[in-house]
Amino acid sequence: MTTQANVSLIYDAPTDVDSWLADPTNPSLNLPSKVLFPSIASDVVAAVNFAKENGLEISVKNSGHSWQGASSKKDTLLLNMNRYTHYAPTGITDCDASILGSTVAEDLSTQPCLLSLAKNKSSLIRVGGGENFGFGVDQVVRLEMVLPNGVHVKFGPTEWEDASAEGFTVPRTKVVSGVCRSNPDEHDEENWVWKSCPEDFDIDFNDMWFAVRGGGGGTWGVVTSVYLQLHDYLPVEGYSFNSIPSPTEDCSAIAPQFAEFKAQYILASSLLNVTKERSLACGSPDVASDIWCHGHGEEDVMQAWT
């Protein structure tokens, strides 16, 4: 009885729940006023231009996992990318190594593969802005998006330098370049025309490259597709030495030892006679979690633990 009384103080639902939920003026819903489902880039361009001309704010939804609710902000024009073109099913590109050393084409058509080959990788995948492709900002090779001014652009690194002597495993980006689509109303992607952006657009692609890969979803424009780096498959193994095997056996004393082991394995591997290569293949999301390793045999981790 006490629990029911407390609940009633927190939530006092109306008698007619269905009409309450269906009422668009219900302040509890806190949802966008209109929703569009773009399927091609021209739809996004038209939506952004419409919002700009009519003074509307836009929110963008991919998977809808924004903790702040930015993907469904109240009184906005919501672009739900769920129905946007899915490139991933046919989006894998195997790069031709013979182009290595050539300059990037003016329309950036060769840029993804040239950057991939510079990383000693041979394959890429293109995914659409409505596909749930995971968190991979450090795997992005090229971005395509519609900016707040309604311009459809694609951009990525076009000049880089070897930084292996400084301990980096990928080239250091020196210049990021981009192009604008000159025929935004064209629906057929085969007929898209990419050219240098007019100077009065004043787009700094170097800053854009940095910002879009960590500045928050929907902040700088609407992403329509991304080229992501592909890697050779490596098996993943998880190790958790601090789990209690049975209710009667207390293994809590192992927990701080395991935490120290993980810290050494990942940050000071030489203390465990573990090579840097092995160490870099492992990680852990927090102090209390397992340690996860790519391509390790169990004996390597067990030997280090011993």
PDB file of C-alpha atoms in Angstrom:
ATOM      1  CA  MET A   1       0.000   0.000   0.000  1.00  0.00           C
ATOM      2  CA  THR A   2       2.826   2.393   0.826  1.00  0.00           C
ATOM      3  CA  THR A   3       4.485   1.733  -2.513  1.00  0.00           C
ATOM      4  CA  GLN A   4       1.286   2.410  -4.435  1.00  0.00           C
ATOM      5  CA  ALA A   5       0.745   5.680  -2.580  1.00  0.00           C
ATOM      6  CA  ASN A   6       4.279   6.844  -3.382  1.00  0.00           C
ATOM      7  CA  VAL A   7       3.884   5.966  -7.043  1.00  0.00           C
ATOM      8  CA  SER A   8       0.663   7.918  -7.348  1.00  0.00           C
ATOM      9  CA  LEU A   9       2.468  11.040  -6.163  1.00  0.00           C
ATOM     10  CA  ILE A  10       5.062  10.671  -8.926  1.00  0.00           C
ATOM     11  CA  TYR A  11       2.828   9.652 -11.813  1.00  0.00           C
ATOM     12  CA  ASP A  12      -0.806  10.635 -12.072  1.00  0.00           C
ATOM     13  CA  ALA A  13      -1.871   9.255 -15.453  1.00  0.00           C
ATOM     14  CA  PRO A  14      -5.066  10.556 -17.059  1.00  0.00           C
ATOM     15  CA  THR A  15      -8.074   8.340 -17.418  1.00  0.00           C
ATOM     16  CA  ASP A  16      -7.924   8.289 -21.223  1.00  0.00           C
ATOM     17  CA  VAL A  17      -4.271   7.364 -21.782  1.00  0.00           C
ATOM     18  CA  ASP A  18      -4.636   6.849 -25.551  1.00  0.00           C
ATOM     19  CA  SER A  19      -5.911  10.362 -26.228  1.00  0.00           C
ATOM     20  CA  TRP A  20      -3.322  11.783 -23.846  1.00  0.00           C
ATOM     21  CA  LEU A  21      -0.509  10.138 -25.819  1.00  0.00           C
ATOM     22  CA  ALA A  22      -2.008  11.084 -29.188  1.00  0.00           C
ATOM     23  CA  ASP A  23      -2.424  14.778 -28.299  1.00  0.00           C
ATOM     24  CA  PRO A  24       0.342  16.665 -30.200  1.00  0.00           C
ATOM     25  CA  THR A  25      -0.013  19.619 -27.805  1.00  0.00           C
ATOM     26  CA  ASN A  26       0.762  17.449 -24.783  1.00  0.00           C
ATOM     27  CA  PRO A  27       3.762  19.192 -23.143  1.00  0.00           C
ATOM     28  CA  SER A  28       4.949  15.894 -21.666  1.00  0.00           C
ATOM     29  CA  LEU A  29       5.835  14.585 -25.112  1.00  0.00           C
ATOM     30  CA  ASN A  30       8.466  17.273 -25.831  1.00  0.00           C
ATOM     31  CA  LEU A  31       8.788  16.132 -29.460  1.00  0.00           C
ATOM     32  CA  PRO A  32       9.518  17.747 -32.845  1.00  0.00           C
ATOM     33  CA  SER A  33       6.546  19.316 -34.553  1.00  0.00           C
ATOM     34  CA  LYS A  34       7.254  17.788 -37.992  1.00  0.00           C
ATOM     35  CA  VAL A  35       9.209  14.764 -39.232  1.00  0.00           C
ATOM     36  CA  LEU A  36      10.788  14.073 -42.625  1.00  0.00           C
ATOM     37  CA  PHE A  37      12.285  10.785 -43.822  1.00  0.00           C
ATOM     38  CA  PRO A  38      14.960  11.630 -46.444  1.00  0.00           C
ATOM     39  CA  SER A  39      15.917   8.779 -48.746  1.00  0.00           C
ATOM     40  CA  ILE A  40      18.516  10.531 -50.943  1.00  0.00           C
ATOM     41  CA  ALA A  41      20.894  13.466 -50.534  1.00  0.00           C
ATOM     42  CA  SER A  42      18.666  15.817 -52.534  1.00  0.00           C
ATOM     43  CA  ASP A  43      15.935  15.298 -49.935  1.00  0.00           C
ATOM     44  CA  VAL A  44      18.309  16.469 -47.212  1.00  0.00           C
ATOM     45  CA  VAL A  45      19.385  19.499 -49.264  1.00  0.00           C
ATOM     46  CA  ALA A  46      15.736  20.468 -49.837  1.00  0.00           C
ATOM     47  CA  ALA A  47      14.885  20.014 -46.156  1.00  0.00           C
ATOM     48  CA  VAL A  48      17.812  22.117 -44.944  1.00  0.00           C
ATOM     49  CA  ASN A  49      17.030  24.883 -47.419  1.00  0.00           C
ATOM     50  CA  PHE A  50      13.344  24.831 -46.440  1.00  0.00           C
ATOM     51  CA  ALA A  51      14.262  25.105 -42.757  1.00  0.00           C
ATOM     52  CA  LYS A  52      16.696  27.944 -43.488  1.00  0.00           C
ATOM     53  CA  GLU A  53      14.139  29.900 -45.518  1.00  0.00           C
ATOM     54  CA  ASN A  54      11.421  29.478 -42.889  1.00  0.00           C
ATOM     55  CA  GLY A  55      13.498  30.020 -39.753  1.00  0.00           C
ATOM     56  CA  LEU A  56      13.140  26.442 -38.491  1.00  0.00           C
ATOM     57  CA  GLU A  57      15.577  24.606 -36.279  1.00  0.00           C
ATOM     58  CA  ILE A  58      16.561  21.087 -37.370  1.00  0.00           C
ATOM     59  CA  SER A  59      17.201  17.983 -35.330  1.00  0.00           C
ATOM     60  CA  VAL A  60      18.670  14.815 -36.831  1.00  0.00           C
ATOM     61  CA  LYS A  61      17.957  11.233 -35.779  1.00  0.00           C
ATOM     62  CA  ASN A  62      20.043   8.232 -36.743  1.00  0.00           C
ATOM     63  CA  SER A  63      19.698   5.637 -33.983  1.00  0.00           C
ATOM     64  CA  GLY A  64      18.136   8.070 -31.508  1.00  0.00           C
ATOM     65  CA  HIS A  65      20.688   7.473 -28.755  1.00  0.00           C
ATOM     66  CA  SER A  66      21.400  11.095 -27.897  1.00  0.00           C
ATOM     67  CA  TRP A  67      21.366  11.293 -24.111  1.00  0.00           C
ATOM     68  CA  GLN A  68      20.462  14.972 -24.249  1.00  0.00           C
ATOM     69  CA  GLY A  69      17.526  14.310 -26.572  1.00  0.00           C
ATOM     70  CA  ALA A  70      19.163  16.333 -29.348  1.00  0.00           C
ATOM     71  CA  SER A  71      17.927  13.820 -31.920  1.00  0.00           C
ATOM     72  CA  SER A  72      14.289  14.694 -31.189  1.00  0.00           C
ATOM     73  CA  LYS A  73      14.293  18.255 -29.906  1.00  0.00           C
ATOM     74  CA  LYS A  74      10.973  19.948 -29.267  1.00  0.00           C
ATOM     75  CA  ASP A  75       9.499  22.218 -31.970  1.00  0.00           C
ATOM     76  CA  THR A  76      12.106  21.299 -34.597  1.00  0.00           C
ATOM     77  CA  LEU A  77      11.949  19.870 -38.077  1.00  0.00           C
ATOM     78  CA  LEU A  78      13.213  16.341 -37.486  1.00  0.00           C
ATOM     79  CA  LEU A  79      15.196  14.584 -40.205  1.00  0.00           C
ATOM     80  CA  ASN A  80      14.858  10.901 -39.443  1.00  0.00           C
ATOM     81  CA  MET A  81      17.572   9.149 -41.471  1.00  0.00           C
ATOM     82  CA  ASN A  82      16.155   5.665 -40.976  1.00  0.00           C
ATOM     83  CA  ARG A  83      15.008   5.393 -44.612  1.00  0.00           C
ATOM     84  CA  TYR A  84      18.108   6.965 -46.121  1.00  0.00           C
ATOM     85  CA  THR A  85      20.088   4.993 -48.720  1.00  0.00           C
ATOM     86  CA  HIS A  86      21.886   2.005 -47.199  1.00  0.00           C
ATOM     87  CA  TYR A  87      25.288   1.817 -48.841  1.00  0.00           C
ATOM     88  CA  ALA A  88      26.889  -0.820 -46.599  1.00  0.00           C
ATOM     89  CA  PRO A  89      25.420  -3.976 -48.231  1.00  0.00           C
ATOM     90  CA  THR A  90      27.279  -3.173 -51.462  1.00  0.00           C
ATOM     91  CA  GLY A  91      29.661  -0.539 -50.120  1.00  0.00           C
ATOM     92  CA  ILE A  92      32.937  -2.455 -49.741  1.00  0.00           C
ATOM     93  CA  THR A  93      35.796  -1.180 -51.909  1.00  0.00           C
ATOM     94  CA  ASP A  94      39.001  -3.146 -52.519  1.00  0.00           C
ATOM     95  CA  CYS A  95      41.655  -0.588 -53.394  1.00  0.00           C
ATOM     96  CA  ASP A  96      43.997  -0.982 -56.346  1.00  0.00           C
ATOM     97  CA  ALA A  97      47.549  -0.723 -54.995  1.00  0.00           C
ATOM     98  CA  SER A  98      48.798   0.579 -58.361  1.00  0.00           C
ATOM     99  CA  ILE A  99      47.386   4.052 -57.571  1.00  0.00           C
ATOM    100  CA  LEU A 100      49.654   4.420 -54.534  1.00  0.00           C
ATOM    101  CA  GLY A 101      51.866   7.468 -54.946  1.00  0.00           C
ATOM    102  CA  SER A 102      49.536   9.306 -57.308  1.00  0.00           C
ATOM    103  CA  THR A 103      47.907  12.610 -56.417  1.00  0.00           C
ATOM    104  CA  VAL A 104      44.335  12.830 -55.175  1.00  0.00           C
ATOM    105  CA  ALA A 105      41.817  13.413 -57.973  1.00  0.00           C
ATOM    106  CA  GLU A 106      40.199  16.855 -58.002  1.00  0.00           C
ATOM    107  CA  ASP A 107      36.757  15.358 -57.346  1.00  0.00           C
ATOM    108  CA  LEU A 108      38.228  13.315 -54.436  1.00  0.00           C
ATOM    109  CA  SER A 109      37.178  10.056 -56.101  1.00  0.00           C
ATOM    110  CA  THR A 110      40.558   8.452 -55.348  1.00  0.00           C
ATOM    111  CA  GLN A 111      41.009  10.023 -51.907  1.00  0.00           C
ATOM    112  CA  PRO A 112      39.593   7.188 -49.759  1.00  0.00           C
ATOM    113  CA  CYS A 113      41.758   4.499 -51.349  1.00  0.00           C
ATOM    114  CA  LEU A 114      44.925   6.603 -51.406  1.00  0.00           C
ATOM    115  CA  LEU A 115      44.584   7.315 -47.690  1.00  0.00           C
ATOM    116  CA  SER A 116      43.721   3.690 -46.977  1.00  0.00           C
ATOM    117  CA  LEU A 117      46.777   2.434 -48.868  1.00  0.00           C
ATOM    118  CA  ALA A 118      48.948   4.953 -47.012  1.00  0.00           C
ATOM    119  CA  LYS A 119      47.808   3.190 -43.839  1.00  0.00           C
ATOM    120  CA  ASN A 120      48.826  -0.165 -45.338  1.00  0.00           C
ATOM    121  CA  LYS A 121      45.164  -1.125 -45.551  1.00  0.00           C
ATOM    122  CA  SER A 122      43.468  -2.255 -48.725  1.00  0.00           C
ATOM    123  CA  SER A 123      39.718  -2.091 -48.115  1.00  0.00           C
ATOM    124  CA  LEU A 124      37.016   0.417 -47.188  1.00  0.00           C
ATOM    125  CA  ILE A 125      33.289   0.414 -46.596  1.00  0.00           C
ATOM    126  CA  ARG A 126      30.834   3.193 -47.319  1.00  0.00           C
ATOM    127  CA  VAL A 127      27.874   3.471 -44.971  1.00  0.00           C
ATOM    128  CA  GLY A 128      24.836   5.729 -45.223  1.00  0.00           C
ATOM    129  CA  GLY A 129      23.910   8.440 -42.773  1.00  0.00           C
ATOM    130  CA  GLY A 130      20.963   6.361 -41.584  1.00  0.00           C
ATOM    131  CA  GLU A 131      22.910   3.159 -40.934  1.00  0.00           C
ATOM    132  CA  ASN A 132      24.070   2.256 -37.447  1.00  0.00           C
ATOM    133  CA  PHE A 133      27.766   1.916 -38.184  1.00  0.00           C
ATOM    134  CA  GLY A 134      29.074   2.242 -34.609  1.00  0.00           C
ATOM    135  CA  PHE A 135      31.594   4.521 -33.001  1.00  0.00           C
ATOM    136  CA  GLY A 136      34.559   4.834 -35.321  1.00  0.00           C
ATOM    137  CA  VAL A 137      35.781   8.420 -35.495  1.00  0.00           C
ATOM    138  CA  ASP A 138      39.385   7.279 -35.786  1.00  0.00           C
ATOM    139  CA  GLN A 139      38.440   4.980 -38.681  1.00  0.00           C
ATOM    140  CA  VAL A 140      36.782   7.668 -40.805  1.00  0.00           C
ATOM    141  CA  VAL A 141      38.490   8.131 -44.170  1.00  0.00           C
ATOM    142  CA  ARG A 142      36.032  10.525 -45.831  1.00  0.00           C
ATOM    143  CA  LEU A 143      32.809  12.304 -44.888  1.00  0.00           C
ATOM    144  CA  GLU A 144      29.854  13.379 -46.983  1.00  0.00           C
ATOM    145  CA  MET A 145      27.272  15.737 -45.528  1.00  0.00           C
ATOM    146  CA  VAL A 146      24.852  18.595 -46.098  1.00  0.00           C
ATOM    147  CA  LEU A 147      25.940  21.766 -44.319  1.00  0.00           C
ATOM    148  CA  PRO A 148      23.605  24.312 -42.658  1.00  0.00           C
ATOM    149  CA  ASN A 149      23.856  26.516 -45.767  1.00  0.00           C
ATOM    150  CA  GLY A 150      22.259  23.687 -47.795  1.00  0.00           C
ATOM    151  CA  VAL A 151      25.459  22.749 -49.623  1.00  0.00           C
ATOM    152  CA  HIS A 152      26.195  19.067 -50.226  1.00  0.00           C
ATOM    153  CA  VAL A 153      29.923  18.437 -49.642  1.00  0.00           C
ATOM    154  CA  LYS A 154      32.407  15.615 -49.290  1.00  0.00           C
ATOM    155  CA  PHE A 155      35.822  16.009 -47.664  1.00  0.00           C
ATOM    156  CA  GLY A 156      38.759  14.198 -46.152  1.00  0.00           C
ATOM    157  CA  PRO A 157      42.562  14.269 -45.799  1.00  0.00           C
ATOM    158  CA  THR A 158      44.353  14.872 -49.110  1.00  0.00           C
ATOM    159  CA  GLU A 159      47.904  15.399 -47.842  1.00  0.00           C
ATOM    160  CA  TRP A 160      49.613  13.432 -45.092  1.00  0.00           C
ATOM    161  CA  GLU A 161      53.054  12.448 -43.879  1.00  0.00           C
ATOM    162  CA  ASP A 162      54.629   9.397 -42.324  1.00  0.00           C
ATOM    163  CA  ALA A 163      54.779   9.697 -38.530  1.00  0.00           C
ATOM    164  CA  SER A 164      55.951   6.192 -37.644  1.00  0.00           C
ATOM    165  CA  ALA A 165      59.254   7.526 -36.279  1.00  0.00           C
ATOM    166  CA  GLU A 166      57.221   9.285 -33.577  1.00  0.00           C
ATOM    167  CA  GLY A 167      55.355   6.123 -32.649  1.00  0.00           C
ATOM    168  CA  PHE A 168      52.206   6.705 -34.692  1.00  0.00           C
ATOM    169  CA  THR A 169      50.729   3.795 -36.631  1.00  0.00           C
ATOM    170  CA  VAL A 170      48.886   5.949 -39.185  1.00  0.00           C
ATOM    171  CA  PRO A 171      49.970   8.926 -41.308  1.00  0.00           C
ATOM    172  CA  ARG A 172      49.651  12.433 -39.866  1.00  0.00           C
ATOM    173  CA  THR A 173      47.083  14.582 -41.681  1.00  0.00           C
ATOM    174  CA  LYS A 174      48.516  17.795 -43.138  1.00  0.00           C
ATOM    175  CA  VAL A 175      45.720  19.069 -45.377  1.00  0.00           C
ATOM    176  CA  VAL A 176      42.001  18.331 -45.570  1.00  0.00           C
ATOM    177  CA  SER A 177      40.212  19.211 -48.812  1.00  0.00           C
ATOM    178  CA  GLY A 178      36.612  19.159 -49.901  1.00  0.00           C
ATOM    179  CA  VAL A 179      34.371  19.622 -52.903  1.00  0.00           C
ATOM    180  CA  CYS A 180      30.775  20.776 -53.365  1.00  0.00           C
ATOM    181  CA  ARG A 181      28.082  19.175 -55.482  1.00  0.00           C
ATOM    182  CA  SER A 182      27.135  21.536 -58.282  1.00  0.00           C
ATOM    183  CA  ASN A 183      23.840  19.790 -59.157  1.00  0.00           C
ATOM    184  CA  PRO A 184      22.095  19.287 -55.795  1.00  0.00           C
ATOM    185  CA  ASP A 185      18.719  18.590 -57.413  1.00  0.00           C
ATOM    186  CA  GLU A 186      20.028  15.532 -59.289  1.00  0.00           C
ATOM    187  CA  HIS A 187      18.605  12.338 -57.762  1.00  0.00           C
ATOM    188  CA  ASP A 188      20.774   9.797 -59.575  1.00  0.00           C
ATOM    189  CA  GLU A 189      24.122   9.524 -57.808  1.00  0.00           C
ATOM    190  CA  GLU A 190      25.794   8.372 -61.012  1.00  0.00           C
ATOM    191  CA  ASN A 191      25.188  11.867 -62.386  1.00  0.00           C
ATOM    192  CA  TRP A 192      26.401  13.865 -59.394  1.00  0.00           C
ATOM    193  CA  VAL A 193      28.977  16.510 -60.280  1.00  0.00           C
ATOM    194  CA  TRP A 194      31.599  17.486 -57.689  1.00  0.00           C
ATOM    195  CA  LYS A 195      33.575  20.706 -58.128  1.00  0.00           C
ATOM    196  CA  SER A 196      35.647  23.112 -56.058  1.00  0.00           C
ATOM    197  CA  CYS A 197      33.479  25.055 -53.627  1.00  0.00           C
ATOM    198  CA  PRO A 198      32.915  28.746 -54.404  1.00  0.00           C
ATOM    199  CA  GLU A 199      35.152  30.981 -52.307  1.00  0.00           C
ATOM    200  CA  ASP A 200      32.210  32.895 -50.866  1.00  0.00           C
ATOM    201  CA  PHE A 201      31.026  29.674 -49.172  1.00  0.00           C
ATOM    202  CA  ASP A 202      34.033  30.126 -46.850  1.00  0.00           C
ATOM    203  CA  ILE A 203      34.229  26.460 -45.763  1.00  0.00           C
ATOM    204  CA  ASP A 204      37.272  25.516 -43.681  1.00  0.00           C
ATOM    205  CA  PHE A 205      37.477  21.771 -44.301  1.00  0.00           C
ATOM    206  CA  ASN A 206      40.457  21.374 -41.960  1.00  0.00           C
ATOM    207  CA  ASP A 207      38.389  22.642 -39.024  1.00  0.00           C
ATOM    208  CA  MET A 208      35.328  20.765 -40.265  1.00  0.00           C
ATOM    209  CA  TRP A 209      37.227  17.462 -40.334  1.00  0.00           C
ATOM    210  CA  PHE A 210      38.281  17.937 -36.727  1.00  0.00           C
ATOM    211  CA  ALA A 211      34.889  19.135 -35.487  1.00  0.00           C
ATOM    212  CA  VAL A 212      32.569  16.642 -37.168  1.00  0.00           C
ATOM    213  CA  ARG A 213      34.440  13.651 -35.739  1.00  0.00           C
ATOM    214  CA  GLY A 214      33.752  14.693 -32.157  1.00  0.00           C
ATOM    215  CA  GLY A 215      31.613  17.796 -32.014  1.00  0.00           C
ATOM    216  CA  GLY A 216      28.276  16.075 -31.411  1.00  0.00           C
ATOM    217  CA  GLY A 217      25.618  14.704 -33.728  1.00  0.00           C
ATOM    218  CA  GLY A 218      23.711  17.220 -35.824  1.00  0.00           C
ATOM    219  CA  THR A 219      25.974  20.073 -34.771  1.00  0.00           C
ATOM    220  CA  TRP A 220      27.733  20.831 -38.053  1.00  0.00           C
ATOM    221  CA  GLY A 221      25.356  19.406 -40.629  1.00  0.00           C
ATOM    222  CA  VAL A 222      23.620  16.214 -41.706  1.00  0.00           C
ATOM    223  CA  VAL A 223      25.948  13.296 -42.449  1.00  0.00           C
ATOM    224  CA  THR A 224      24.795  11.441 -45.561  1.00  0.00           C
ATOM    225  CA  SER A 225      27.602   8.894 -45.860  1.00  0.00           C
ATOM    226  CA  VAL A 226      30.965   7.927 -44.389  1.00  0.00           C
ATOM    227  CA  TYR A 227      33.889   5.921 -45.712  1.00  0.00           C
ATOM    228  CA  LEU A 228      35.323   3.757 -42.917  1.00  0.00           C
ATOM    229  CA  GLN A 229      38.609   1.908 -42.833  1.00  0.00           C
ATOM    230  CA  LEU A 230      38.380  -1.895 -42.878  1.00  0.00           C
ATOM    231  CA  HIS A 231      40.920  -4.116 -41.128  1.00  0.00           C
ATOM    232  CA  ASP A 232      41.947  -7.746 -41.210  1.00  0.00           C
ATOM    233  CA  TYR A 233      39.763  -9.815 -38.910  1.00  0.00           C
ATOM    234  CA  LEU A 234      41.301 -10.663 -35.552  1.00  0.00           C
ATOM    235  CA  PRO A 235      39.545 -12.785 -32.936  1.00  0.00           C
ATOM    236  CA  VAL A 236      38.624 -11.006 -29.722  1.00  0.00           C
ATOM    237  CA  GLU A 237      39.073 -12.620 -26.310  1.00  0.00           C
ATOM    238  CA  GLY A 238      37.898 -11.327 -22.943  1.00  0.00           C
ATOM    239  CA  TYR A 239      39.614 -12.147 -19.644  1.00  0.00           C
ATOM    240  CA  SER A 240      38.079 -11.640 -16.218  1.00  0.00           C
ATOM    241  CA  PHE A 241      40.136 -12.990 -13.342  1.00  0.00           C
ATOM    242  CA  ASN A 242      38.183 -11.257 -10.595  1.00  0.00           C
ATOM    243  CA  SER A 243      34.859 -13.087 -11.032  1.00  0.00           C
ATOM    244  CA  ILE A 244      33.625 -15.158  -8.120  1.00  0.00           C
ATOM    245  CA  PRO A 245      33.331 -18.782  -9.277  1.00  0.00           C
ATOM    246  CA  SER A 246      30.757 -19.794  -6.670  1.00  0.00           C
ATOM    247  CA  PRO A 247      28.706 -18.189  -3.877  1.00  0.00           C
ATOM    248  CA  THR A 248      30.846 -19.919  -1.273  1.00  0.00           C
ATOM    249  CA  GLU A 249      34.225 -18.858  -2.610  1.00  0.00           C
ATOM    250  CA  ASP A 250      35.353 -15.289  -1.978  1.00  0.00           C
ATOM    251  CA  CYS A 251      37.703 -13.971  -4.647  1.00  0.00           C
ATOM    252  CA  SER A 252      37.357 -10.289  -3.767  1.00  0.00           C
ATOM    253  CA  ALA A 253      41.032 -10.109  -2.797  1.00  0.00           C
ATOM    254  CA  ILE A 254      41.957 -10.734  -6.426  1.00  0.00           C
ATOM    255  CA  ALA A 255      40.106  -7.655  -7.675  1.00  0.00           C
ATOM    256  CA  PRO A 256      42.780  -5.052  -6.806  1.00  0.00           C
ATOM    257  CA  GLN A 257      45.498  -7.362  -8.133  1.00  0.00           C
ATOM    258  CA  PHE A 258      43.633  -7.755 -11.409  1.00  0.00           C
ATOM    259  CA  ALA A 259      43.155  -3.981 -11.665  1.00  0.00           C
ATOM    260  CA  GLU A 260      46.903  -3.505 -11.222  1.00  0.00           C
ATOM    261  CA  PHE A 261      47.588  -6.243 -13.763  1.00  0.00           C
ATOM    262  CA  LYS A 262      45.397  -4.529 -16.359  1.00  0.00           C
ATOM    263  CA  ALA A 263      47.077  -1.183 -15.749  1.00  0.00           C
ATOM    264  CA  GLN A 264      50.515  -2.718 -16.235  1.00  0.00           C
ATOM    265  CA  TYR A 265      49.482  -4.775 -19.263  1.00  0.00           C
ATOM    266  CA  ILE A 266      48.068  -1.736 -21.043  1.00  0.00           C
ATOM    267  CA  LEU A 267      50.296   1.109 -19.797  1.00  0.00           C
ATOM    268  CA  ALA A 268      53.578  -0.479 -18.620  1.00  0.00           C
ATOM    269  CA  SER A 269      53.745  -3.790 -20.442  1.00  0.00           C
ATOM    270  CA  SER A 270      57.512  -4.184 -20.030  1.00  0.00           C
ATOM    271  CA  LEU A 271      56.946  -4.888 -16.318  1.00  0.00           C
ATOM    272  CA  LEU A 272      55.180  -8.086 -17.371  1.00  0.00           C
ATOM    273  CA  ASN A 273      57.576  -8.951 -20.199  1.00  0.00           C
ATOM    274  CA  VAL A 274      54.776  -8.194 -22.661  1.00  0.00           C
ATOM    275  CA  THR A 275      55.680  -6.667 -26.022  1.00  0.00           C
ATOM    276  CA  LYS A 276      54.287  -3.272 -27.006  1.00  0.00           C
ATOM    277  CA  GLU A 277      52.492  -4.895 -29.945  1.00  0.00           C
ATOM    278  CA  ARG A 278      50.649  -7.242 -27.602  1.00  0.00           C
ATOM    279  CA  SER A 279      49.862  -4.426 -25.199  1.00  0.00           C
ATOM    280  CA  LEU A 280      48.398  -2.185 -27.902  1.00  0.00           C
ATOM    281  CA  ALA A 281      46.068  -5.008 -28.938  1.00  0.00           C
ATOM    282  CA  CYS A 282      44.330  -4.934 -25.547  1.00  0.00           C
ATOM    283  CA  GLY A 283      42.057  -2.537 -23.731  1.00  0.00           C
ATOM    284  CA  SER A 284      39.512  -2.176 -20.956  1.00  0.00           C
ATOM    285  CA  PRO A 285      36.579   0.266 -20.645  1.00  0.00           C
ATOM    286  CA  ASP A 286      37.028   0.853 -16.912  1.00  0.00           C
ATOM    287  CA  VAL A 287      38.819  -0.344 -13.795  1.00  0.00           C
ATOM    288  CA  ALA A 288      36.238  -2.962 -12.843  1.00  0.00           C
ATOM    289  CA  SER A 289      35.787  -4.542 -16.273  1.00  0.00           C
ATOM    290  CA  ASP A 290      37.444  -7.385 -18.132  1.00  0.00           C
ATOM    291  CA  ILE A 291      40.471  -6.927 -20.322  1.00  0.00           C
ATOM    292  CA  TRP A 292      39.803  -7.490 -24.022  1.00  0.00           C
ATOM    293  CA  CYS A 293      42.476  -8.432 -26.531  1.00  0.00           C
ATOM    294  CA  HIS A 294      42.629  -8.828 -30.308  1.00  0.00           C
ATOM    295  CA  GLY A 295      44.471 -11.761 -31.781  1.00  0.00           C
ATOM    296  CA  HIS A 296      45.947 -13.040 -28.518  1.00  0.00           C
ATOM    297  CA  GLY A 297      46.305 -16.623 -27.544  1.00  0.00           C
ATOM    298  CA  GLU A 298      45.122 -17.333 -24.035  1.00  0.00           C
ATOM    299  CA  GLU A 299      48.586 -18.500 -23.050  1.00  0.00           C
ATOM    300  CA  ASP A 300      50.023 -15.006 -23.640  1.00  0.00           C
ATOM    301  CA  VAL A 301      47.677 -13.313 -21.185  1.00  0.00           C
ATOM    302  CA  MET A 302      47.843 -16.175 -18.670  1.00  0.00           C
ATOM    303  CA  GLN A 303      51.640 -16.116 -18.745  1.00  0.00           C
ATOM    304  CA  ALA A 304      51.654 -12.389 -18.050  1.00  0.00           C
ATOM    305  CA  TRP A 305      49.114 -12.863 -15.228  1.00  0.00           C
ATOM    306  CA  THR A 306      51.255 -15.572 -13.678  1.00  0.00           C
TER     307      THR A 306
END
